[in-house]
Each structure stands twice: as C-alpha cells, then as structure tokens.
Tab-separated table of C-alpha atoms and ligand atoms in Angstrom:
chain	number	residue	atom	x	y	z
A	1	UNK	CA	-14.130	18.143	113.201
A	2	UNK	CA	-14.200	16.827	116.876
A	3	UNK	CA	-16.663	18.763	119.233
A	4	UNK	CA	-17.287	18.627	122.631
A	5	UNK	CA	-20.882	19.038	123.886
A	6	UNK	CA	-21.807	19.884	127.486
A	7	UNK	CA	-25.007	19.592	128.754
A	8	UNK	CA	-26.206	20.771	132.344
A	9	UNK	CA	-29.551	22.438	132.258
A	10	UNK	CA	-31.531	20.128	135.124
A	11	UNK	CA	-30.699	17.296	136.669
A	12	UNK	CA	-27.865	15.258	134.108
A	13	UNK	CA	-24.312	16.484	134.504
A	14	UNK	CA	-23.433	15.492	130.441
A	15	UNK	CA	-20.497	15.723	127.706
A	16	UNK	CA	-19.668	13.481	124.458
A	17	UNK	CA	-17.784	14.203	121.589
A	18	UNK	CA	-19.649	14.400	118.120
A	19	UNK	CA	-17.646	14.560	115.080
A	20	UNK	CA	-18.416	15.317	111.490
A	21	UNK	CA	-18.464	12.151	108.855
A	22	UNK	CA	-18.606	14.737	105.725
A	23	UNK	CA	-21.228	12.626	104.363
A	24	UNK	CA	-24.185	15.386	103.453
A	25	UNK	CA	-27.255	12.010	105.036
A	26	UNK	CA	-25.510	11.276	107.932
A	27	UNK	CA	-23.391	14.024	108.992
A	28	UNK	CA	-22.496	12.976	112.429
A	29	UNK	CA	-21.355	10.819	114.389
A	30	UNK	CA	-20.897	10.160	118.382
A	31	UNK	CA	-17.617	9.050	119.512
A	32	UNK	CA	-18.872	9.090	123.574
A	33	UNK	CA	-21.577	10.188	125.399
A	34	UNK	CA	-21.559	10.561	128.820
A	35	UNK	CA	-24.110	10.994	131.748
A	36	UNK	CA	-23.955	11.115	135.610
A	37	UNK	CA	-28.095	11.612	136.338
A	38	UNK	CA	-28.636	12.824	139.859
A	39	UNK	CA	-31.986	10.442	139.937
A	40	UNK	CA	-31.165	9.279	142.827
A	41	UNK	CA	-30.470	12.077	144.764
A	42	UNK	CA	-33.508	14.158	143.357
A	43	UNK	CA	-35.589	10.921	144.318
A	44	UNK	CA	-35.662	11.469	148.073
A	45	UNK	CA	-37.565	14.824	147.541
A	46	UNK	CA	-39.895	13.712	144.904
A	47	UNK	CA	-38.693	16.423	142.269
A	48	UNK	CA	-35.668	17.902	141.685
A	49	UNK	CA	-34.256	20.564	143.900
A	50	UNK	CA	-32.288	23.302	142.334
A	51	UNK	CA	-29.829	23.932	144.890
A	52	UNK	CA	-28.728	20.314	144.986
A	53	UNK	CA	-28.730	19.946	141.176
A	54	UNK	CA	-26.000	22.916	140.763
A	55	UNK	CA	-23.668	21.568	143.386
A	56	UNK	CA	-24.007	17.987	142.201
A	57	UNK	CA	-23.033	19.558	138.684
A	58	UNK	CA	-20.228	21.294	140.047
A	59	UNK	CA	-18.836	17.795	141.366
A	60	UNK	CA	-19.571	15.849	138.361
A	61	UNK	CA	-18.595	17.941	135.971
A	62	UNK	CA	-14.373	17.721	135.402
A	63	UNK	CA	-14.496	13.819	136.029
A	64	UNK	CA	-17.844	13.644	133.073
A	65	UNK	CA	-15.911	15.997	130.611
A	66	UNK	CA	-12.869	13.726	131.212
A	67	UNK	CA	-14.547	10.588	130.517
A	68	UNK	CA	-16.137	11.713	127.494
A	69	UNK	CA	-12.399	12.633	125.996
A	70	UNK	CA	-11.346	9.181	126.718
A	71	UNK	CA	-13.852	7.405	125.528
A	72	UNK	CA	-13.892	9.164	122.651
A	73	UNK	CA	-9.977	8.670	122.193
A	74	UNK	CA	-9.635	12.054	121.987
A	75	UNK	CA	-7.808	14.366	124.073
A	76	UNK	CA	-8.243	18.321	124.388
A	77	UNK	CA	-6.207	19.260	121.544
A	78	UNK	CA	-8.004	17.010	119.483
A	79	UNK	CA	-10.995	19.352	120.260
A	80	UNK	CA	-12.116	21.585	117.954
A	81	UNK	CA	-14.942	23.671	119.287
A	82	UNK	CA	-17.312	23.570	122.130
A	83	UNK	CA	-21.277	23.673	122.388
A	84	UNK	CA	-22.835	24.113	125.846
A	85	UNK	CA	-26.905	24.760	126.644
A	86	UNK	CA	-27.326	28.177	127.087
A	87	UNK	CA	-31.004	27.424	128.368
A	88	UNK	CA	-33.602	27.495	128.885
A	89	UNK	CA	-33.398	25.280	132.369
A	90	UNK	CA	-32.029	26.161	135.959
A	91	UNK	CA	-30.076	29.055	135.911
A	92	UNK	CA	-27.888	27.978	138.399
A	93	UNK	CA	-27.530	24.053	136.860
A	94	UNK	CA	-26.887	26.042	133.323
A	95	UNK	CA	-24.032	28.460	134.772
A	96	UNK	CA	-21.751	25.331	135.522
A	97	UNK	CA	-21.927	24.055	132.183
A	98	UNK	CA	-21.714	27.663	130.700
A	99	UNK	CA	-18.558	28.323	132.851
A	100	UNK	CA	-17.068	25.553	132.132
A	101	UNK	CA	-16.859	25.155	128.458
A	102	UNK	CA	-16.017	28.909	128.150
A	103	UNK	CA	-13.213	28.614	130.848
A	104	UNK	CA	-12.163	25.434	128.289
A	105	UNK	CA	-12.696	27.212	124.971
A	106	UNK	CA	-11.037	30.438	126.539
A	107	UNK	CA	-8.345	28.092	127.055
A	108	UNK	CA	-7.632	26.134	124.647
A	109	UNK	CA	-8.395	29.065	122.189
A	110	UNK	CA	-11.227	27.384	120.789
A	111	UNK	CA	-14.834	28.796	119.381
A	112	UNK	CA	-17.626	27.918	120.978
A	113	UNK	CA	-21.069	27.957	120.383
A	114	UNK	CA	-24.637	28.450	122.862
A	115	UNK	CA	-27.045	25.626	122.063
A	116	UNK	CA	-31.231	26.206	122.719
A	117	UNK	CA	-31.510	22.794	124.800
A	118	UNK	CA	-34.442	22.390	122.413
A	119	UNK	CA	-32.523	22.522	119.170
A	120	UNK	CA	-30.318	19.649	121.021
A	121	UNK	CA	-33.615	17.475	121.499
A	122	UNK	CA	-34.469	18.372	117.615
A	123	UNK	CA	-30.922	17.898	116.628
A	124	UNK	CA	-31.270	13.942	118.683
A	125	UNK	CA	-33.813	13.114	115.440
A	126	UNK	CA	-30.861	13.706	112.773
A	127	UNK	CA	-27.904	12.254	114.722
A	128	UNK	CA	-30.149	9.005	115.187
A	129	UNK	CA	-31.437	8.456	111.821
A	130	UNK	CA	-29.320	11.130	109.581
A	131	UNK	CA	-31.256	14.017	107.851
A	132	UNK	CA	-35.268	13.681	107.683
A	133	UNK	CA	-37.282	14.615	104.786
A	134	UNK	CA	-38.022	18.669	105.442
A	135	UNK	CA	-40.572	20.114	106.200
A	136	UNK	CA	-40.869	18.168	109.311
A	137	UNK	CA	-42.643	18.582	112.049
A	138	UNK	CA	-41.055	18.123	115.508
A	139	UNK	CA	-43.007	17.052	119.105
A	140	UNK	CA	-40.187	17.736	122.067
A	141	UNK	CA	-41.940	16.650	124.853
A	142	UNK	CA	-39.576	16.088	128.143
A	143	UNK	CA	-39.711	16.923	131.626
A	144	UNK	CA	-40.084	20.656	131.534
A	145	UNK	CA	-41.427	21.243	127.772
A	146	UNK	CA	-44.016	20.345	125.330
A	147	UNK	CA	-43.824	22.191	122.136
A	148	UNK	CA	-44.400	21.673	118.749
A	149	UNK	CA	-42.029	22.730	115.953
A	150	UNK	CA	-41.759	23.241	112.203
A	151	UNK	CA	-38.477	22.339	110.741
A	152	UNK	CA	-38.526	24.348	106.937
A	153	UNK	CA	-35.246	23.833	106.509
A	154	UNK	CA	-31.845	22.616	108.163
A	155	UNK	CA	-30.952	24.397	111.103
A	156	UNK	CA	-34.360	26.132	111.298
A	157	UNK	CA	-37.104	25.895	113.929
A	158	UNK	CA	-40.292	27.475	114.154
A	159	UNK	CA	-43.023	27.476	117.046
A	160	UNK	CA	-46.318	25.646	116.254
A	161	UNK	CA	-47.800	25.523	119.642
A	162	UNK	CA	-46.857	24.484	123.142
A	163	UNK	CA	-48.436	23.277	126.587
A	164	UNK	CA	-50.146	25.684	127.694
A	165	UNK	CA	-49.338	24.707	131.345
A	166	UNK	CA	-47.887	21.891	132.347
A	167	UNK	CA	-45.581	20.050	130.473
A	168	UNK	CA	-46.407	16.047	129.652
A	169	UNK	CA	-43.518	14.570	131.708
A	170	UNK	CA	-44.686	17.038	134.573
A	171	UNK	CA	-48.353	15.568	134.200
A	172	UNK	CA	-46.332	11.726	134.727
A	173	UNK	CA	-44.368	12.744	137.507
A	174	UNK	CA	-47.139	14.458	139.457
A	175	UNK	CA	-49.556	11.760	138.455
A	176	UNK	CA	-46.673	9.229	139.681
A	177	UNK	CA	-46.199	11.231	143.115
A	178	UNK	CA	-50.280	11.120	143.417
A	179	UNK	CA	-49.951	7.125	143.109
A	180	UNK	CA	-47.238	6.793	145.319
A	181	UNK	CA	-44.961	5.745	142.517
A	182	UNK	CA	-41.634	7.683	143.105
A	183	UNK	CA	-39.656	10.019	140.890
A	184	UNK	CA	-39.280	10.162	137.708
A	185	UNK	CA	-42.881	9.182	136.630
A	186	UNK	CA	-42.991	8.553	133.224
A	187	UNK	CA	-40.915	5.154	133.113
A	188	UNK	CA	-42.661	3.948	135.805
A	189	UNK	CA	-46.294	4.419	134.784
A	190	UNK	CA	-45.034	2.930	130.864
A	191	UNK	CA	-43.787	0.375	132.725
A	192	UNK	CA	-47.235	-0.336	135.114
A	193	UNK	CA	-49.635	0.507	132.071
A	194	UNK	CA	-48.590	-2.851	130.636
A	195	UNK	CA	-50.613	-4.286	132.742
A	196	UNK	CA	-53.530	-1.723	133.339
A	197	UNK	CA	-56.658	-1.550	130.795
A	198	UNK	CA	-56.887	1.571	128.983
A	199	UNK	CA	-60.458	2.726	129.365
A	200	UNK	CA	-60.526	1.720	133.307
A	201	UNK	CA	-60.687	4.747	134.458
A	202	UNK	CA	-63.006	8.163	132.873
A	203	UNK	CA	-60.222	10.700	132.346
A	204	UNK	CA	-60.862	13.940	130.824
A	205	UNK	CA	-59.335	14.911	127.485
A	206	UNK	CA	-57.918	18.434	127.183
A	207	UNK	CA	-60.514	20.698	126.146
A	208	UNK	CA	-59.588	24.287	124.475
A	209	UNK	CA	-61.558	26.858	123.593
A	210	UNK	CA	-61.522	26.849	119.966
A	211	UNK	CA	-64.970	26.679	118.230
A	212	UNK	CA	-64.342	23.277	117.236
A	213	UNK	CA	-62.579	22.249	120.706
A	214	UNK	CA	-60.260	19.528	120.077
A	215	UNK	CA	-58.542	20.139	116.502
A	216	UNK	CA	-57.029	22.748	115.494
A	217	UNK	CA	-58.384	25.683	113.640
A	218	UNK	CA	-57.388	26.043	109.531
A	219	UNK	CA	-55.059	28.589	108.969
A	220	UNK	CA	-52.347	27.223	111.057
A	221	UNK	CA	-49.294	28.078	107.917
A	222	UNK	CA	-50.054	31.451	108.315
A	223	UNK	CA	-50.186	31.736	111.634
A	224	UNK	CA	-47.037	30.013	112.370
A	225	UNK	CA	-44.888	31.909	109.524
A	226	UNK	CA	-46.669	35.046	111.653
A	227	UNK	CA	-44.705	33.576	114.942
A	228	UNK	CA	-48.651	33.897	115.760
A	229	UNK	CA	-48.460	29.302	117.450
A	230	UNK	CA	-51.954	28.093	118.230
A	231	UNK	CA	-51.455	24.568	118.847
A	232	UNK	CA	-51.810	24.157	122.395
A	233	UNK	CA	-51.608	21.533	124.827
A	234	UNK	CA	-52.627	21.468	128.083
A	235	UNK	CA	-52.230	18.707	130.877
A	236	UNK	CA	-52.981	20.644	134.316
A	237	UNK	CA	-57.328	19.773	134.053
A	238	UNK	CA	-55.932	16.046	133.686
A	239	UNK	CA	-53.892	16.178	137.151
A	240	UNK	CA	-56.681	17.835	138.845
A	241	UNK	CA	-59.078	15.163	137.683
A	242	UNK	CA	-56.731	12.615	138.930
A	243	UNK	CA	-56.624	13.984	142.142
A	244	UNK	CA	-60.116	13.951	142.479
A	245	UNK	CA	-60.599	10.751	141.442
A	246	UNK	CA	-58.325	9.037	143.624
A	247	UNK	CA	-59.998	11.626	146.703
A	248	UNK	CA	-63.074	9.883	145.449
A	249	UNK	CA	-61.214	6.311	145.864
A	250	UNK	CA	-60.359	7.253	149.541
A	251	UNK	CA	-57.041	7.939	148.902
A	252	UNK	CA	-55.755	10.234	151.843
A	253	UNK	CA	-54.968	13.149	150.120
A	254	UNK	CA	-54.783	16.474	152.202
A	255	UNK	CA	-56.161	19.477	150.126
A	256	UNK	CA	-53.103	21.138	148.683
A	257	UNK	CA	-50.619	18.794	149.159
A	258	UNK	CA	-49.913	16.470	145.860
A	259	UNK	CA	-48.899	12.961	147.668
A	260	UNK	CA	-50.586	10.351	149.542
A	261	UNK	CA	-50.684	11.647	153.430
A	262	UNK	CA	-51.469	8.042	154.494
A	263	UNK	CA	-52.307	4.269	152.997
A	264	UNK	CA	-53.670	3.814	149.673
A	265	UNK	CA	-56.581	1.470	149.711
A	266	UNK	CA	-56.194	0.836	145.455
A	267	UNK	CA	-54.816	-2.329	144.214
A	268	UNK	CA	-52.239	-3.270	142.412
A	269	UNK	CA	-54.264	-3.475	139.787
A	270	UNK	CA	-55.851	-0.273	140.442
A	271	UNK	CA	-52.850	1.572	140.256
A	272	UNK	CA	-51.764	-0.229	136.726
A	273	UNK	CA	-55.201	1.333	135.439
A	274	UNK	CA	-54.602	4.201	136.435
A	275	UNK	CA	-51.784	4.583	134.636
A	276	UNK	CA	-52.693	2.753	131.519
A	277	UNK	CA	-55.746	5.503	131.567
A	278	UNK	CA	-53.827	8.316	132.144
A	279	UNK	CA	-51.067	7.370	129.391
A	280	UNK	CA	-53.597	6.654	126.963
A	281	UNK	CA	-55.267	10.589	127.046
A	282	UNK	CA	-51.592	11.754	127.444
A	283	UNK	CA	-50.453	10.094	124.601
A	284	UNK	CA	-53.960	10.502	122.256
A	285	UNK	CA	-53.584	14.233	123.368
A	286	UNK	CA	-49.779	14.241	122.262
A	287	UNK	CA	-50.702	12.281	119.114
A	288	UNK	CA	-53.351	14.134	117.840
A	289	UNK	CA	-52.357	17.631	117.397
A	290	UNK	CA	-48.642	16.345	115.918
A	291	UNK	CA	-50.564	14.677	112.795
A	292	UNK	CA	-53.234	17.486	112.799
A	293	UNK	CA	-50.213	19.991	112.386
A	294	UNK	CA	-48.321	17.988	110.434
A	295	UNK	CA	-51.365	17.372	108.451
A	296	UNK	CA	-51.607	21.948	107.882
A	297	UNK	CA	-48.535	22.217	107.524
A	298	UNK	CA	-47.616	19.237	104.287
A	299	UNK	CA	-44.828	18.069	106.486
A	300	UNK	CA	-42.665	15.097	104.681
A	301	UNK	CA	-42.302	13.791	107.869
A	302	UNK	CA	-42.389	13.988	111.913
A	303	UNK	CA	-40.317	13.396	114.535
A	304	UNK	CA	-40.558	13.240	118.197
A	305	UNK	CA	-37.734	14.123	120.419
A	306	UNK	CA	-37.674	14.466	124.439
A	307	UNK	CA	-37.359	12.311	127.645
A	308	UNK	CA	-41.498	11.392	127.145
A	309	UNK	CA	-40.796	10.464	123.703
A	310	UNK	CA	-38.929	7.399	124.946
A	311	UNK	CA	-42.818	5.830	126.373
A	312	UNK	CA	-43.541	2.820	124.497
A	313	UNK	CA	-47.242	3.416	124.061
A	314	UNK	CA	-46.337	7.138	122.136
A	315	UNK	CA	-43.846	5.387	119.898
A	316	UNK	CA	-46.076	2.195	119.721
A	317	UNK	CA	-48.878	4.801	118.544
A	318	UNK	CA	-47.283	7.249	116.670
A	319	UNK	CA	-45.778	4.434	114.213
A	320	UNK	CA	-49.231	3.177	113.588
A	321	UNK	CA	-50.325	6.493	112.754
A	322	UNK	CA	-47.835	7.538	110.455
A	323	UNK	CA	-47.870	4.247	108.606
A	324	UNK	CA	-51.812	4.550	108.086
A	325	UNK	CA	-51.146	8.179	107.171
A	326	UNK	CA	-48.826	7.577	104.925
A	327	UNK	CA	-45.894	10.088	107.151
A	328	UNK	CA	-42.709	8.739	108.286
A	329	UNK	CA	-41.470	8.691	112.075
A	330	UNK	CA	-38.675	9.107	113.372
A	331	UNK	CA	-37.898	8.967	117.041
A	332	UNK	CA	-34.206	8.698	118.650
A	333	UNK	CA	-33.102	5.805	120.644
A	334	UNK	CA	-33.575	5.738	124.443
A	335	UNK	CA	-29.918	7.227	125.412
A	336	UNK	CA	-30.760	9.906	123.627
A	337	UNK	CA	-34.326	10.787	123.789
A	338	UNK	CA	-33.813	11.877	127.788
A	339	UNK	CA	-30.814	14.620	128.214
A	340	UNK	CA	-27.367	13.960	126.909
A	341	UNK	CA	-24.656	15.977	125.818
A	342	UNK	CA	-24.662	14.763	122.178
A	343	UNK	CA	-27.607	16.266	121.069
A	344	UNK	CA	-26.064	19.332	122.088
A	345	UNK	CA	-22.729	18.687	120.241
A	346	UNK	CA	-24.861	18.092	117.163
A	347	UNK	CA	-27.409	21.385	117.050
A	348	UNK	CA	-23.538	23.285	117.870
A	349	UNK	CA	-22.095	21.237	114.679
A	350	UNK	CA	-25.514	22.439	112.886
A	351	UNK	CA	-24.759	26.401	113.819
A	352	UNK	CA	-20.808	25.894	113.343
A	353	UNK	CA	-21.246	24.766	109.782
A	354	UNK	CA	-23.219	28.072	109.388
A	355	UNK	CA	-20.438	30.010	110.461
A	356	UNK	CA	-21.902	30.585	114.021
A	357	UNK	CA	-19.731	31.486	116.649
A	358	UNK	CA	-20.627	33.039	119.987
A	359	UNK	CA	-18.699	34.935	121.791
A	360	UNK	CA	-17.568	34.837	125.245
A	361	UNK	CA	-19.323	37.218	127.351
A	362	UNK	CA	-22.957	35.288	126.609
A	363	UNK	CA	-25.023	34.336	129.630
A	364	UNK	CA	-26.886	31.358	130.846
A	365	UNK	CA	-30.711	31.938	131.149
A	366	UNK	CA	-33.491	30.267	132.137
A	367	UNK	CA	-36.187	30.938	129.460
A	368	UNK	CA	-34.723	31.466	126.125
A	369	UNK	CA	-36.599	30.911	123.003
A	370	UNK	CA	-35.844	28.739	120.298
A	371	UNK	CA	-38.209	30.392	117.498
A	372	UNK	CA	-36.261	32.558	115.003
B	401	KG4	O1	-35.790	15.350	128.295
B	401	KG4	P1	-35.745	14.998	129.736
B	401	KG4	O2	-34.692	13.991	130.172
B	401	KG4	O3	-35.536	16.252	130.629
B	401	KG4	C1	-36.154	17.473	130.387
B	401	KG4	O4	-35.633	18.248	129.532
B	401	KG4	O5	-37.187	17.694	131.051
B	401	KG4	O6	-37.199	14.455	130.142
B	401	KG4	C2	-37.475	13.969	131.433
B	401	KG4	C3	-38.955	13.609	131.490
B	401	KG4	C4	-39.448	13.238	132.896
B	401	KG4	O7	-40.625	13.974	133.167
B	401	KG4	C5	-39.740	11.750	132.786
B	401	KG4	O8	-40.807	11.334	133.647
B	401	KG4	C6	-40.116	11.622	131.331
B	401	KG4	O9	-39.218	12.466	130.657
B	401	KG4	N1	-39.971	10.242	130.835
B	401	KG4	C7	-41.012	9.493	130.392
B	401	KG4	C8	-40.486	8.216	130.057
B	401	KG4	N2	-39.144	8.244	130.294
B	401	KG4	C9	-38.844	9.489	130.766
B	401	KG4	N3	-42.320	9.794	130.270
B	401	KG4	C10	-43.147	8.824	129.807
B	401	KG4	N4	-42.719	7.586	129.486
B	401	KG4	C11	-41.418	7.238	129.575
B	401	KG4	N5	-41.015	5.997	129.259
B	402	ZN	ZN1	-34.524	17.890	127.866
C-alpha cells in the first residue's frame, strides 16, 4: 500500500510517499520525502509570519506533491490513500494541505485520513528504527510544542505533561533573536555551544510548585490513565532571565522589545557561553522529567521526536542516560526529526490499518488534541 502524506501546518510545504513492507518490525518504508522550508523567507522577520506561510504553501504545494510521486516512482494511480495534518498549527498554513489532499482523494476516489501533527512526530520514532519496545514514553519537543507522551500500545498516545508556556524551540529562537543570532535558533546555538562552557553563565532552572519542586510527584500512572498530566515544563522564567542578564551586560535592549536595538558589546566568546549555558538547563530540564516519567510509568523504552530533538547535546545526553539507566533511546534521523511529510504518511498508515477513514467534510484546526 502506497500513501501519500502531506504536511503543511507552519512553515514546510511537505509530501512523500510511505508504503507498507508487511513485515510486523519494520512496517514502513519511505519511497520520497519532500520539503520546500520557507526559512528563508520567514528569516527576514525573525519568526514566521502567517500570512506569508499560507501563500508560500499555496505556491509550493502542486510542484512538492509532484516531486514526491516521482521520486517515489509512483504516479497517482499508484496511490492508495492520503494522510494530511489536520492540526494543530496555522489554520490558514493547515487549510492548503487539507484542501488539497481532499480535492486529490475526492478525485481520485481515494480514502483519506486526518493526522494529529503530533502522532506524525511520534510516528518519525517507528519509521526510523521500526517498532519500539511498548510502553514507551515519547518527548516531542519542536518549534511550537513540548509534551510528553505515553505510548501503551500501537497507535495509542496519552498526555503526560506539557510546557506549560513556552515551548523549547520557542525558548532557542527567542534566546537566538536576544543574541542577535537569526532565525531558526536552535541549530545555531547547538552549533555555537560547541565552543561555549556550560556553567559560564548562572541560568535559572525551571522551578514548579510542587512540594518537592523539581521532580515529579508519585502517582503519576494514575493520573495520566485519569487524562489528569502533571508533568510540566516551563521555559518562559529562562527567557526572562536571559534578557536580564544580557540588560545587565549592556546589551541595548529596549523594555518590551525582544532584539538587540543597537551593538552588542559581548564577545564571541560571550555569545558561545551563552548558548552553551542556556542549552545545558534546556536540555537538563528536557532530560529530567522524560526519565523521571519514564521511570513512573515502567516504560521499556523512550523516544524523542521533534525539530529540538535533532540538538546534539539532547541526543548526546539522553544516550548517556538511558545507557546508565538501563532504557533504550531512540531518536529519528535529522530529515525527519524537523517537519516532513513522512511522518505523517506513517501515523495515516498506523490509523488505516485500524480501519480509520475520515471523511470528507473534516476541518483544519489550530489546536486539536492528540490524547484519546
Ligand atoms: O518540529 P519542527 O520542525 O517544527 C514545529 O513543529 O515546531 O521544530 C522546529 C524547531 C525550531 O524552534 C528550531 O529552532 C528547533 O526546532 N531546532 C533545534 C535544532 N534544530 C531545530 N533546536 C535545538 N537544537 C537543534 N539542533
Ligand atoms: Zn513539528
């Protein structure tokens, strides 16, 4: 079975083909996988602007969809279903991708299924490394989310915790507009940390509220198979305290704006301790409450899925951990840790062998949760 996935929730027009191997380990496999980014276009503004991202889709789309068919070797009738992100993301990136593939299924008489972007991060894991022992638990930590999920069984994700405001990759591209380091943030500040120390600069950790602040409390089983998540993380207090910092440092910073209004006086060097600093708390932060949960909840093993999960020091660090602890790791290769359409092909191969179908009056939408 030959599907096509199509991906536009943010900034990445995608589409690959995933096909089924029938072997029960590995059961997919990617025949293309296709991304125009809109980096560079986002870039100029520092972030990404909606409005640009949807019309950018809209001209990428056809000529991405078509390049995914023939690199695959494919062509439309060798389709045989369609899986599109339904959300969450930017409504108005989502409805090109959601129009799209139901135009194409409508046409080509095809089913299609919605896809929880999330469940296409999750579903990265298995189409990297085949099926992981269950129960696993799953970081996705990207751009726009950090959650944590348990995976019971095939197919099934439940909410652990998530950020309770930012999300990491926010925290690295703020902290990368703050040190004048461009957009996106995170592989820039991996890249600079290389040569940074570590404990250079005093950053705060996240603190929460729970009587014994920075683990988590017992009881977390129950309160997940509840749907009542406690495993927050939070990475707004860290900004803030970068901000002040680098105020401190004479940085010209004018009170509510979040980039340099003027020259930096910090070094090179400065700046490459900055970010080794701030990575370090991100990724002890990230770290942490994974093997803490995992730890609750007798997971067989973790994974770690999102654009952040591509930083060296969290896979670097995470490795270690789970060989001390005895807990395999799995993480998905760069091309598909950030957004790509195959991820999404694979969580719709996971709901089509379940007999999912959607039908196709369903909407785009901009939050959407993932928990059943
Ligand atoms: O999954 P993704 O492509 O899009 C979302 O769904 O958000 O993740 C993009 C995020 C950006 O915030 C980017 O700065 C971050 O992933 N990122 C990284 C690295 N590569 C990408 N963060 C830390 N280290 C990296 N090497
Ligand atoms: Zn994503």
């Amino acid at each position: 079975m030959n599907v096509l996935g199509i991906e536009t929730s943010c900034d990445e027009t995608a589409a690959a083909v995933v096909s089924t191997t029938g072997d029960e380990a590995r059961p997919w496999r990617i025949g293309s996988n296709v991304i125009a980014s809109q980096a560079g276009i986002h870039r100029e503004w520092g972030g990404i602007v909606p409005e640009l991202a949807s019309r950018q889709h809209v001209r990428d789309i056809c000529g991405v969809v078509e390049r995914a068919l023939s690199d695959a070797g494919v062509t439309w009738s060798g389709i045989d279903a369609l899986a599109v992100t339904q959300g969450p993301g930017l409504v108005g990136s989502l409805l090109v991708g959601v129009s799209f593939a139901k135009a194409a299924a409508a046409s080509l008489e095809k089913p299609i299924v919605a896809v929880h972007h999330l469940a296409g991060h999750i579903e990265s894991i298995v189409l990297e490394h085949g099926e992981i022992p269950l129960p696993a638990v799953v970081l996705v930590v990207s751009g726009g989310h950090t959650s944590l999920y348990l995976v019971p069984d095939r197919g099934r994700y439940m909410l652990v915790g998530r950020t309770r405001d930012d999300a990491a990759g926010e925290a690295y591209d703020k902290v990368a507009r703050l040190l004048g380091l461009g957009y996106p943030g995170g592989p820039v500040i991996d890249r600079l940390a290389r040569d940074g120390r570590d404990d250079a600069v005093d950053l705060p950790r996240p603190r929460f509220t729970h009587p014994d602040r920075n683990r988590l409390p017992p009881g977390l089983a129950a309160r997940v198979a509840r749907g009542a998540p406690i495993a927050e993380f939070s990475f707004s207090g860290l900004k803030t305290a970068v901000v002040r910092i680098l105020a401190d440092r004479g940085v010209p910073i004018a009170a509510g704006f979040d980039v340099p209004t003027g020259a930096s006086p910090l070094s090179q060097q400065d700046v490459a301790d900055f970010c080794a600093s701030f990575q370090r708390v991100v990724v002890e932060s990230l770290v942490e409450r994974t093997f803490e949960a995992a730890r609750q909840l007798d997971a067989k093993s973790i994974g770690i899925a999102g654009g952040v999960s591509a930083n060296s020091r969290l896979r670097r660090d995470a490795a270690a951990r789970g060989a001390v602890e005895g807990i395999p790791v799995f993480v998905p290769a760069l091309s598909l840790s950030t957004d790509n359409a195959a991820m999404i092909a694979a969580a719709g191969l996971r709901k089509l062998s379940r007999g999912d179908r959607s039908p196709l009056d369903f909407n785009a939408h901009a939050t959407l949760s993932l928990a059943d």
